[in-house]
Coordinates of C-alpha atoms and ligand atoms in Angstrom, one line a residue:
M243 CA -20.5 4.7 -19.7
W244 CA -21.2 4.6 -15.9
K245 CA -24.1 3.1 -14.3
P246 CA -24.8 3.4 -10.6
I247 CA -22.8 0.5 -9.2
L248 CA -22.9 1.3 -5.5
P249 CA -26.3 -0.2 -4.8
A250 CA -25.2 -3.3 -6.8
L251 CA -22.1 -3.4 -4.7
L252 CA -24.1 -3.5 -1.5
L253 CA -26.0 -6.5 -2.9
I254 CA -22.9 -8.4 -3.7
V255 CA -21.1 -7.8 -0.4
S256 CA -24.2 -8.4 1.7
P257 CA -24.3 -11.7 3.6
V258 CA -25.5 -14.6 1.7
C259 CA -25.9 -17.1 4.5
L260 CA -28.1 -14.9 6.8
G261 CA -30.3 -17.2 8.7
T262 CA -28.3 -20.4 8.2
H263 CA -25.6 -19.2 10.6
V264 CA -27.2 -18.9 14.0
S265 CA -23.9 -19.5 15.7
Q266 CA -21.6 -17.0 17.6
T267 CA -20.1 -16.0 14.3
R268 CA -19.1 -12.4 14.4
R269 CA -20.2 -10.5 11.3
F270 CA -18.8 -7.4 9.5
P271 CA -21.4 -4.7 8.8
N272 CA -23.6 -5.4 5.9
D273 CA -22.3 -2.7 3.7
F274 CA -18.7 -3.4 4.5
L275 CA -16.5 -3.0 1.4
W276 CA -14.1 -5.9 0.6
G277 CA -11.2 -5.5 -1.8
V278 CA -7.8 -6.5 -3.0
G279 CA -5.0 -4.3 -4.2
S280 CA -2.0 -4.0 -6.5
S281 CA 0.1 -1.2 -7.9
S282 CA 1.2 -0.4 -11.4
Y283 CA 5.0 -0.8 -11.3
Q284 CA 4.7 -4.0 -9.3
I285 CA 2.5 -5.9 -11.8
E286 CA 2.2 -4.2 -15.2
G287 CA 5.5 -4.8 -16.9
G288 CA 5.3 -3.2 -20.4
W289 CA 8.0 -0.8 -19.1
N290 CA 8.6 0.6 -22.6
A291 CA 5.4 -0.5 -24.2
D292 CA 3.9 2.0 -26.7
D293 CA 5.1 5.5 -25.8
K294 CA 5.7 4.9 -22.0
D295 CA 8.8 6.6 -20.7
E296 CA 11.0 5.6 -17.8
S297 CA 9.9 5.9 -14.2
I298 CA 12.3 6.4 -11.3
W299 CA 11.9 2.6 -10.6
D300 CA 12.9 1.7 -14.2
V301 CA 16.0 3.8 -13.8
L302 CA 16.9 2.4 -10.3
T303 CA 16.4 -1.2 -11.3
H304 CA 18.2 -0.8 -14.6
T305 CA 21.2 1.1 -13.3
H306 CA 21.6 -0.5 -9.9
P307 CA 20.4 -4.1 -10.1
E308 CA 22.8 -4.9 -7.2
K309 CA 20.4 -3.0 -4.9
I310 CA 17.6 -5.5 -5.6
A311 CA 17.6 -8.7 -3.6
D312 CA 17.5 -10.9 -6.7
Q313 CA 18.9 -8.4 -9.1
S314 CA 15.6 -8.4 -11.0
N315 CA 13.4 -5.6 -12.4
A316 CA 9.8 -5.3 -13.2
D317 CA 10.2 -4.9 -17.0
I318 CA 7.7 -7.7 -17.5
S319 CA 6.7 -8.7 -13.9
A320 CA 3.2 -10.3 -14.0
D321 CA 2.6 -8.7 -17.4
S322 CA -0.7 -7.1 -16.3
Y323 CA -0.3 -4.6 -19.1
H324 CA -1.4 -7.5 -21.4
R325 CA -3.2 -9.8 -18.9
W326 CA -5.5 -7.4 -17.1
R327 CA -8.6 -9.4 -18.2
R328 CA -7.4 -12.3 -16.2
D329 CA -6.7 -10.0 -13.3
V330 CA -10.3 -8.9 -13.3
Q331 CA -11.4 -12.5 -13.4
M332 CA -9.4 -13.1 -10.2
V333 CA -10.9 -10.2 -8.4
K334 CA -14.3 -11.6 -9.3
E335 CA -13.3 -15.1 -8.1
L336 CA -12.4 -13.5 -4.8
H337 CA -15.9 -12.0 -4.5
A338 CA -14.2 -8.6 -3.8
G339 CA -16.4 -5.6 -4.2
T340 CA -13.5 -3.3 -5.1
Y341 CA -10.1 -3.6 -6.9
R342 CA -7.5 -1.0 -5.8
F343 CA -4.9 -0.3 -8.5
S344 CA -2.6 2.6 -9.3
L345 CA -2.0 4.7 -12.4
S346 CA 1.5 4.9 -13.9
W347 CA 2.3 8.6 -14.5
P348 CA 5.0 7.9 -17.1
R349 CA 2.6 5.6 -19.0
I350 CA -0.1 8.2 -19.2
M351 CA 2.1 11.4 -19.4
P352 CA 5.5 10.0 -20.5
G353 CA 7.6 13.0 -19.8
G354 CA 5.5 14.2 -16.8
Y355 CA 4.2 17.2 -18.6
M356 CA 0.8 17.8 -20.3
N357 CA 2.4 18.4 -23.7
H358 CA 2.6 14.6 -24.2
V359 CA -0.4 12.4 -23.3
S360 CA -0.3 8.8 -24.3
T361 CA -3.4 7.5 -26.0
A362 CA -2.3 3.9 -25.3
G363 CA -1.7 4.7 -21.7
I364 CA -5.1 6.4 -21.3
K365 CA -6.8 3.5 -23.0
Y366 CA -5.1 0.8 -20.9
Y367 CA -6.7 2.0 -17.6
S368 CA -10.0 2.9 -19.3
N369 CA -10.3 -0.7 -20.5
L370 CA -9.4 -2.0 -17.1
I371 CA -12.1 0.2 -15.4
D372 CA -14.8 -0.9 -17.9
E373 CA -13.9 -4.5 -17.4
L374 CA -14.3 -4.1 -13.6
L375 CA -17.6 -2.3 -13.9
R376 CA -18.9 -5.1 -16.2
Y377 CA -18.7 -7.4 -13.1
N378 CA -19.9 -4.8 -10.6
I379 CA -16.5 -4.4 -9.1
T380 CA -15.8 -0.8 -8.1
P381 CA -12.4 0.6 -9.0
T382 CA -10.4 2.2 -6.1
V383 CA -7.7 4.2 -7.9
T384 CA -4.5 5.5 -6.4
I385 CA -3.2 8.4 -8.5
Y386 CA 0.4 8.1 -7.3
H387 CA 2.0 4.9 -6.1
F388 CA 5.8 5.5 -6.2
E389 CA 6.0 5.9 -10.0
L390 CA 7.4 9.3 -10.8
P391 CA 8.4 10.0 -14.4
Q392 CA 12.2 10.1 -14.4
K393 CA 12.2 13.4 -16.2
L394 CA 10.5 15.0 -13.2
Q395 CA 13.0 13.4 -10.9
E396 CA 15.7 15.2 -12.8
L397 CA 14.0 18.4 -11.7
G398 CA 14.3 17.3 -8.1
G399 CA 11.1 15.2 -7.9
W400 CA 9.0 15.9 -4.8
T401 CA 11.7 18.2 -3.3
N402 CA 10.9 20.8 -6.1
P403 CA 7.7 22.8 -5.4
E404 CA 7.1 22.7 -9.2
I405 CA 5.8 19.2 -8.4
I406 CA 2.6 20.8 -7.0
P407 CA 1.2 22.1 -10.3
L408 CA 2.6 19.1 -12.2
F409 CA 0.9 16.6 -10.0
K410 CA -2.3 18.7 -10.3
D411 CA -2.1 18.6 -14.1
F412 CA -1.7 14.8 -14.0
A413 CA -4.6 14.4 -11.6
R414 CA -6.8 16.7 -13.6
L415 CA -6.3 14.6 -16.7
V416 CA -7.1 11.3 -14.9
L417 CA -10.1 12.8 -13.1
E418 CA -11.4 14.0 -16.5
M419 CA -10.7 10.6 -18.2
Y420 CA -11.9 8.2 -15.5
G421 CA -13.9 10.2 -12.9
D422 CA -17.2 9.4 -14.5
R423 CA -16.5 5.7 -13.6
V424 CA -14.2 5.8 -10.6
K425 CA -16.0 6.6 -7.2
I426 CA -13.1 6.0 -4.8
W427 CA -9.8 7.9 -5.3
T428 CA -6.7 8.2 -3.2
T429 CA -4.2 10.9 -4.2
I430 CA -0.9 9.4 -2.9
N431 CA 0.1 6.1 -1.5
E432 CA 2.3 6.0 1.6
P433 CA 3.8 9.6 1.8
W434 CA 6.2 8.4 4.5
H435 CA 7.7 5.9 2.0
V436 CA 7.6 8.4 -0.8
C437 CA 9.6 10.9 1.2
E438 CA 11.7 9.2 3.9
H439 CA 12.5 5.9 2.2
A440 CA 13.2 7.6 -1.1
Y441 CA 15.0 10.8 -0.1
G442 CA 16.2 10.2 3.4
L443 CA 17.4 6.6 2.9
D444 CA 18.7 4.5 0.2
Y445 CA 15.7 2.3 0.2
M446 CA 13.2 3.3 -2.5
A447 CA 13.8 5.1 -5.8
P448 CA 15.3 7.6 -6.3
S449 CA 17.5 6.4 -3.4
Y450 CA 18.9 9.9 -2.4
N451 CA 20.3 8.6 0.9
F452 CA 20.4 12.2 2.2
P453 CA 19.1 12.1 5.7
G454 CA 17.4 14.8 7.7
I455 CA 16.6 17.5 5.1
P456 CA 15.1 16.5 1.7
A457 CA 12.4 14.2 3.1
Y458 CA 10.9 17.2 4.9
L459 CA 10.9 19.2 1.7
C460 CA 9.3 16.3 -0.1
G461 CA 6.6 16.0 2.6
H462 CA 5.9 19.7 2.5
N463 CA 5.3 19.7 -1.3
L464 CA 3.5 16.4 -1.2
L465 CA 0.9 17.7 1.3
K466 CA 0.3 20.9 -0.7
A467 CA 0.0 18.8 -3.9
H468 CA -2.4 16.5 -2.3
A469 CA -4.5 19.4 -1.0
E470 CA -4.6 21.1 -4.4
V471 CA -5.8 17.9 -6.1
V472 CA -8.6 17.4 -3.4
H473 CA -9.7 21.1 -3.8
M474 CA -9.8 20.7 -7.6
Y475 CA -11.8 17.5 -7.3
R476 CA -14.3 19.1 -4.9
D477 CA -14.6 22.3 -6.9
H478 CA -14.8 20.8 -10.4
F479 CA -15.6 17.1 -10.3
Q480 CA -17.1 15.8 -7.2
K481 CA -20.7 17.1 -7.5
R482 CA -21.0 15.9 -11.1
Q483 CA -19.1 12.6 -10.6
G484 CA -20.3 11.7 -7.2
G485 CA -17.1 10.0 -5.9
R486 CA -14.9 10.4 -2.8
I487 CA -11.2 11.2 -2.4
G488 CA -8.7 10.5 0.4
I489 CA -5.1 9.5 0.9
S490 CA -3.4 6.3 2.1
L491 CA -0.9 6.8 5.0
D492 CA 1.1 3.9 6.4
T493 CA 2.7 2.9 9.6
S494 CA 3.7 -0.1 11.7
W495 CA 2.4 0.0 15.2
P496 CA 4.9 1.2 17.8
E497 CA 4.3 -1.0 20.9
P498 CA 6.0 0.4 24.0
R499 CA 8.9 -2.0 24.8
N500 CA 8.0 -1.9 28.5
P501 CA 4.3 -1.0 28.8
D502 CA 4.9 0.1 32.4
S503 CA 7.5 2.7 31.4
A504 CA 6.1 6.2 30.9
E505 CA 9.2 6.9 28.7
D506 CA 8.4 4.0 26.4
R507 CA 4.8 5.0 26.1
E508 CA 5.9 8.5 25.2
A509 CA 8.2 7.0 22.6
S510 CA 5.3 5.1 21.1
E511 CA 3.2 8.3 21.0
R512 CA 6.1 10.2 19.4
A513 CA 6.6 7.5 16.8
M514 CA 2.9 7.7 15.9
Q515 CA 3.2 11.5 15.5
F516 CA 6.3 11.2 13.3
Y517 CA 5.0 8.4 11.1
V518 CA 1.3 9.1 10.9
G519 CA 1.0 12.7 12.3
W520 CA 3.6 14.1 9.8
F521 CA 0.9 13.7 7.1
G522 CA -2.2 12.9 9.2
H523 CA -2.1 16.0 11.5
P524 CA -2.1 18.6 8.7
I525 CA -5.0 16.8 7.0
F526 CA -7.2 15.2 9.7
S527 CA -6.6 17.1 13.0
K528 CA -8.8 19.9 14.2
H529 CA -6.2 22.6 13.9
G530 CA -4.1 21.3 11.1
N531 CA -0.3 21.8 10.6
Y532 CA 2.4 19.4 11.6
P533 CA 2.2 17.8 15.1
K534 CA 3.5 20.0 17.8
V535 CA 6.1 17.5 19.0
M536 CA 7.5 17.3 15.4
I537 CA 7.7 21.0 15.0
E538 CA 9.4 21.5 18.4
R539 CA 11.8 18.6 18.3
I540 CA 13.1 19.4 14.8
R541 CA 13.4 23.1 15.5
N542 CA 15.3 22.5 18.8
L543 CA 17.6 19.9 17.2
S544 CA 18.2 22.1 14.1
K545 CA 19.3 24.8 16.4
E546 CA 21.6 22.5 18.4
Q547 CA 23.0 21.3 15.1
D548 CA 23.9 24.9 14.0
F549 CA 21.3 25.2 11.3
G550 CA 20.4 28.6 12.7
I551 CA 16.9 29.7 13.4
R552 CA 15.4 28.0 10.3
S553 CA 14.2 24.5 11.2
R554 CA 14.9 21.7 8.8
L555 CA 11.1 21.1 8.9
P556 CA 9.6 23.8 6.6
E557 CA 6.8 26.0 8.0
F558 CA 3.3 26.4 6.6
T559 CA 1.7 29.8 6.4
T560 CA -1.6 30.1 8.2
E561 CA -3.3 30.1 4.8
E562 CA -1.6 26.9 3.8
I563 CA -2.6 25.3 7.1
H564 CA -6.3 26.0 6.3
R565 CA -5.9 24.9 2.7
I566 CA -4.6 21.5 3.7
R567 CA -6.8 20.8 6.7
G568 CA -9.9 18.7 6.0
T569 CA -8.7 17.5 2.5
A570 CA -9.9 13.9 2.7
D571 CA -13.3 12.2 2.7
F572 CA -11.8 9.1 4.4
F573 CA -8.6 8.0 6.1
G574 CA -6.8 5.3 4.2
I575 CA -4.4 3.3 6.3
N576 CA -1.8 0.7 5.1
H577 CA -0.6 -1.5 7.9
Y578 CA 1.4 -4.8 8.1
T579 CA 3.4 -5.2 11.3
S580 CA 4.5 -3.8 14.7
N581 CA 7.7 -2.8 16.4
L582 CA 8.8 -2.5 20.0
V583 CA 9.9 1.0 20.8
T584 CA 11.9 2.8 23.4
S585 CA 13.1 6.3 23.8
N586 CA 16.4 7.3 22.3
G587 CA 17.8 9.6 25.1
H588 CA 17.9 13.2 23.9
N589 CA 21.5 13.5 23.1
N590 CA 22.1 9.8 22.2
T591 CA 22.2 9.3 18.4
G592 CA 20.9 5.7 18.7
G593 CA 23.2 4.8 15.8
F594 CA 21.3 7.1 13.4
P595 CA 23.0 9.7 11.4
V596 CA 22.7 13.3 12.7
P597 CA 20.5 14.8 11.5
S598 CA 18.0 12.3 10.3
F599 CA 14.3 11.5 10.5
N600 CA 15.0 8.7 13.0
H601 CA 17.2 10.9 15.2
D602 CA 14.6 13.6 15.1
M603 CA 12.0 11.1 16.2
G604 CA 14.2 9.9 19.0
V605 CA 12.8 6.4 19.0
V606 CA 14.7 3.1 18.9
E607 CA 12.8 0.2 17.3
S608 CA 13.2 -3.5 17.6
Q609 CA 11.2 -6.6 16.9
N610 CA 9.7 -9.0 19.3
E611 CA 11.3 -12.2 17.9
V612 CA 10.0 -14.3 20.8
D613 CA 6.2 -13.8 20.6
W614 CA 5.5 -12.5 17.2
P615 CA 5.7 -15.0 14.3
G616 CA 7.9 -14.1 11.4
S617 CA 7.0 -14.0 7.6
G618 CA 8.8 -14.0 4.3
S619 CA 10.1 -10.4 5.0
V620 CA 12.6 -9.6 7.8
W621 CA 10.6 -6.5 8.7
L622 CA 7.2 -8.2 9.0
R623 CA 6.2 -10.0 12.2
V624 CA 2.6 -11.0 13.1
Y625 CA 1.0 -9.0 15.9
P626 CA -2.7 -8.5 15.2
K627 CA -3.2 -6.4 18.4
G628 CA -1.1 -3.8 16.7
M629 CA -3.8 -3.4 14.0
Y630 CA -6.4 -2.9 16.7
N631 CA -4.2 -0.4 18.6
L632 CA -3.5 1.6 15.4
L633 CA -7.2 1.8 14.5
M634 CA -8.1 3.0 18.0
W635 CA -5.3 5.6 17.9
I636 CA -6.5 7.1 14.6
H637 CA -10.1 7.0 15.9
R638 CA -9.1 8.9 19.1
E639 CA -6.6 11.3 17.5
Y640 CA -8.6 12.5 14.6
N641 CA -12.1 12.6 16.0
S642 CA -13.5 9.3 14.5
P643 CA -12.9 9.7 10.8
E644 CA -14.2 7.1 8.4
I645 CA -11.3 4.6 7.9
I646 CA -10.6 2.3 4.9
V647 CA -7.8 -0.2 5.5
T648 CA -6.2 0.3 2.1
E649 CA -3.4 -2.3 2.6
N650 CA -2.8 -5.2 4.9
G651 CA -1.2 -8.6 4.2
V652 CA 1.7 -10.9 4.8
S653 CA 4.6 -12.3 2.8
D654 CA 6.0 -15.8 2.5
R655 CA 8.7 -17.3 0.2
G656 CA 6.3 -19.1 -2.1
G657 CA 4.0 -22.1 -2.4
L658 CA 0.2 -22.5 -2.8
E659 CA -0.4 -24.0 0.7
D660 CA -0.2 -20.7 2.4
Y661 CA -1.9 -21.5 5.7
A662 CA 0.3 -18.9 7.5
R663 CA -1.4 -16.3 5.3
V664 CA -4.8 -17.7 6.1
D665 CA -4.0 -17.3 9.8
Y666 CA -2.7 -13.8 9.3
F667 CA -5.9 -12.6 7.6
N668 CA -8.2 -14.3 10.1
K669 CA -6.3 -12.7 13.0
Y670 CA -5.9 -9.2 11.5
L671 CA -9.5 -9.1 10.3
S672 CA -10.6 -10.2 13.8
A673 CA -8.6 -7.2 15.2
V674 CA -10.4 -5.0 12.6
L675 CA -13.7 -6.4 13.8
D676 CA -12.8 -5.7 17.4
A677 CA -12.1 -2.1 16.5
I678 CA -15.4 -1.8 14.7
E679 CA -17.2 -3.2 17.7
D680 CA -15.5 -0.7 19.9
G681 CA -16.9 2.2 17.8
V682 CA -14.2 2.8 15.1
N683 CA -15.8 3.8 11.8
I684 CA -14.1 1.3 9.4
S685 CA -16.0 1.0 6.1
G686 CA -13.7 -1.2 4.1
Y687 CA -10.7 -3.5 4.0
I688 CA -8.5 -4.0 1.0
A689 CA -6.1 -6.9 1.3
W690 CA -2.6 -6.8 -0.1
S691 CA -2.3 -8.4 -2.6
L692 CA -4.2 -9.8 -5.5
M693 CA -1.2 -11.7 -6.8
D694 CA 2.5 -12.2 -6.3
S695 CA 4.3 -9.0 -7.5
Y696 CA 7.6 -7.2 -7.8
E697 CA 8.2 -6.3 -4.2
W698 CA 10.4 -3.2 -4.8
K699 CA 13.9 -3.9 -3.4
A700 CA 12.9 -7.5 -2.4
G701 CA 12.4 -8.2 -6.1
F702 CA 10.4 -11.4 -6.6
S703 CA 11.8 -13.0 -3.4
E704 CA 8.9 -12.1 -1.2
K705 CA 5.3 -13.2 -2.1
F706 CA 2.2 -11.4 -0.9
G707 CA -0.4 -12.7 -3.4
F708 CA -3.6 -14.6 -3.1
Y709 CA -2.6 -15.8 -6.6
H710 CA 0.7 -17.4 -7.4
V711 CA 2.2 -16.0 -10.5
D712 CA 4.6 -18.2 -12.5
F713 CA 7.2 -15.6 -13.5
T714 CA 9.0 -18.1 -15.6
S715 CA 6.1 -18.9 -18.0
P716 CA 5.4 -16.6 -20.9
Q717 CA 1.8 -16.5 -20.0
R718 CA 2.6 -15.5 -16.4
T719 CA 0.1 -18.1 -15.3
R720 CA -1.9 -17.2 -12.2
T721 CA -3.0 -19.9 -9.8
P722 CA -5.1 -19.4 -6.6
K723 CA -3.5 -20.3 -3.3
I724 CA -5.4 -21.7 -0.3
S725 CA -5.7 -18.1 1.0
A726 CA -7.6 -17.1 -2.1
R727 CA -10.3 -19.6 -1.3
V728 CA -10.4 -18.4 2.3
F729 CA -10.5 -14.7 1.4
A730 CA -13.3 -15.3 -1.2
Q731 CA -15.3 -17.0 1.6
I732 CA -14.8 -14.0 3.9
C733 CA -15.9 -11.5 1.2
K734 CA -18.9 -13.7 0.3
T735 CA -20.1 -14.3 3.8
N736 CA -19.0 -11.1 5.6
T737 CA -17.6 -13.4 8.4
I738 CA -14.4 -15.0 9.5
D739 CA -14.7 -18.8 9.7
W740 CA -11.8 -20.1 11.7
N741 CA -12.6 -23.7 10.7
Y742 CA -12.5 -23.1 7.0
R743 CA -9.1 -24.5 5.9
P744 CA -9.6 -26.0 2.5
K745 CA -7.1 -28.4 1.0
L746 CA -5.3 -28.0 -2.3
E747 CA -7.5 -29.0 -5.3
Q748 CA -6.3 -31.3 -8.0
E749 CA -5.5 -28.6 -10.6
Q750 CA -3.5 -26.7 -8.0
K751 CA -1.5 -29.8 -7.1
L752 CA -0.5 -30.1 -10.8
V753 CA 0.8 -26.6 -10.7
V754 CA 2.8 -27.2 -7.5
M755 CA 4.5 -30.2 -8.9
A756 CA 5.4 -28.5 -12.2
Q757 CA 6.6 -25.3 -10.6
H758 CA 8.1 -26.0 -7.2
P759 CA 11.5 -27.4 -8.1
A760 CA 12.3 -24.3 -10.2
E761 CA 10.9 -22.0 -7.6
E762 CA 12.1 -23.3 -4.3
D763 CA 15.8 -23.6 -5.0
Q764 CA 17.2 -21.3 -7.6
S765 CA 20.8 -22.4 -7.0
R766 CA 20.1 -25.9 -8.5
S767 CA 21.2 -26.3 -12.1
S768 CA 18.4 -26.2 -14.6
A769 CA 19.1 -29.7 -15.7
A770 CA 18.6 -31.0 -12.1
Q771 CA 15.5 -28.9 -11.9
E772 CA 14.2 -30.5 -15.0
A773 CA 15.0 -34.0 -13.8
I774 CA 13.2 -33.3 -10.6
S775 CA 10.1 -31.9 -12.2
W776 CA 10.0 -34.8 -14.6
S777 CA 10.3 -37.3 -11.8
L778 CA 7.5 -35.5 -9.9
M779 CA 5.3 -35.5 -12.9
G780 CA 6.1 -39.2 -13.4
A781 CA 5.2 -39.9 -9.7
L782 CA 1.9 -38.0 -10.2
L783 CA 1.1 -39.9 -13.4
L784 CA 1.6 -43.2 -11.5
V785 CA -0.7 -42.0 -8.8
L786 CA -3.3 -41.0 -11.3
L787 CA -3.0 -44.2 -13.3
R788 CA -3.4 -46.4 -10.3
Ligands
NAG2131 C1 12.4 22.7 22.7 O1 13.1 23.7 23.4 C2 12.3 24.5 24.2 C3 13.2 25.6 24.7 O2 14.4 25.1 25.2 C4 11.8 23.6 25.3 O3 11.0 24.4 26.2 C5 10.9 22.5 24.7 O4 10.5 21.6 25.7 C6 11.7 21.7 23.7 N1 10.8 20.9 23.0 C7 11.0 19.6 22.7 C8 9.9 18.8 22.1 O5 12.1 19.1 22.9
NAG2132 C1 22.5 18.1 24.2 O1 23.7 18.5 23.7 C2 23.8 19.9 23.3 C3 25.1 20.2 22.6 O2 26.1 19.3 23.0 C4 23.6 20.7 24.6 O3 23.7 22.1 24.3 C5 22.3 20.4 25.3 O4 22.1 21.0 26.5 C6 22.2 18.9 25.5 N1 20.8 18.6 25.9 C7 20.5 17.7 26.9 C8 19.1 17.6 27.2 O5 21.4 17.1 27.5
NAG2133 C1 -18.8 6.7 9.2 O1 -18.5 7.9 8.6 C2 -19.3 8.2 7.5 C3 -18.7 9.5 6.9 O2 -18.5 10.5 7.8 C4 -20.7 8.4 8.0 O3 -21.5 8.8 6.9 C5 -21.2 7.2 8.6 O4 -22.5 7.4 9.1 C6 -20.3 6.7 9.7 N1 -20.7 5.4 10.2 C7 -20.7 5.1 11.5 C8 -21.1 3.7 11.8 O5 -20.4 5.9 12.4

């Protein structure tokens, strides 16, 4: 059963301390939507529960554990397949108005085809949605977040045009099952990762590592599949169900290495067209189709590389261009970090394989290790201005679409006293607020992530959560970090309070003492770990007894 939750949502996200704060505090718009996110493979576990079949990530982690930083897999992970009630409690504790999660295709349709629909899989997400609605939390559902059924990968996955009707079948089923209760949908999470990282590089499953060709086939089919789902939603569901549908693109911000160099500024613009424009231009621009610079560069390079007159980037027909253009009710953007960019001279490979996406883009990226603080991930450095620049770019490039930040967050290597994460959110949210004040239409912000999760090839080594998860305990105990309290305060008050830096509370301290030895230094023998944790517990007892 669905009851109109949006008005209720406005109530819970509206400022509670209006009138008491007469200070300079800058405030987010009253109806701003706050949320936290997760994704199915990263948290659910239950990899073979009930009739679930393998996804491409099950296969990658089981057959090539050496490709994962800690040789782990997400067979159990945070066990959200069984602990979803606790997850919903956490979203509630954070005062978030929305919870963004994704649907596992092989859990719902194990073989990828309609002939086998899993009752248990359908029920799992149905229960989760009902539980969220019970607390007036609106579900934001990602239909595809990297979890392709392995059976479909064996047909070529996203490089096979057959994926278009198959994805549409999967989407139709979930819209029928959940659309009465879900009002915010995104079709696909991070197409750039789905295509380039998975087909061009050996980074994400299925790890094709085949640069320069299949990623563009993937992108072509993905855009058509996305458009078909949005048309189906608009034609058959939207009026009755009253929700909205979009897509989540992702990019780092390419900051010109030398801002005074026209060539570096051009490289920055080209990087934006390749990372965001590849998918953004066909959907959000006035005329549709791939960005001109992408079409021309890849056509020219293909010719030079003796591919003949057919570009490695497939062409859309005029009809397809019209069919794809305008297929989003909002622009979802995932953003974490920035890079310094400079041009890769036309005939210089820049160390990239020829052909490859990076060589086609003609941009060389590096990090600012001097001015941008690091994190728990080598690729992630803190540069809040990049968030502002990115939002302004989308605003200008696509005629001021409504934007929802669907992911933003930072990693560390563990611990509950995550003041670096607090600083990151304060600074990045401040950049979002700057963009809003400069006229960018941003209606929501969904932080990554609700809890520590399986971070793909980084395994469990990088932590992005507001909640710590004890991956060694059978209960997968969740404990709020300092950042959870700060983010809850932001959601509740609609403001950033730079002075709010709470200290660890007693029950959190107990968790730290019990868990840290095991977590901080995995090379220690377990006997040593046990001795240390017992001595810490002893010390704590002495303190308490005094
Ligand atoms: C592609 O080649 C054409 C013809 O040589 C040239 O005019 C154009 O500037 C090139 N475009 C790009 C983006 O390199
Ligand atoms: C790049 O190299 C190709 C083949 O070696 C050549 O035909 C082309 O003119 C060169 N382009 C530039 C801009 O130097
Ligand atoms: C943002 O975009 C939405 C959807 O187009 C529109 O309804 C709303 O009025 C816009 N808000 C602002 C502040 O421009």
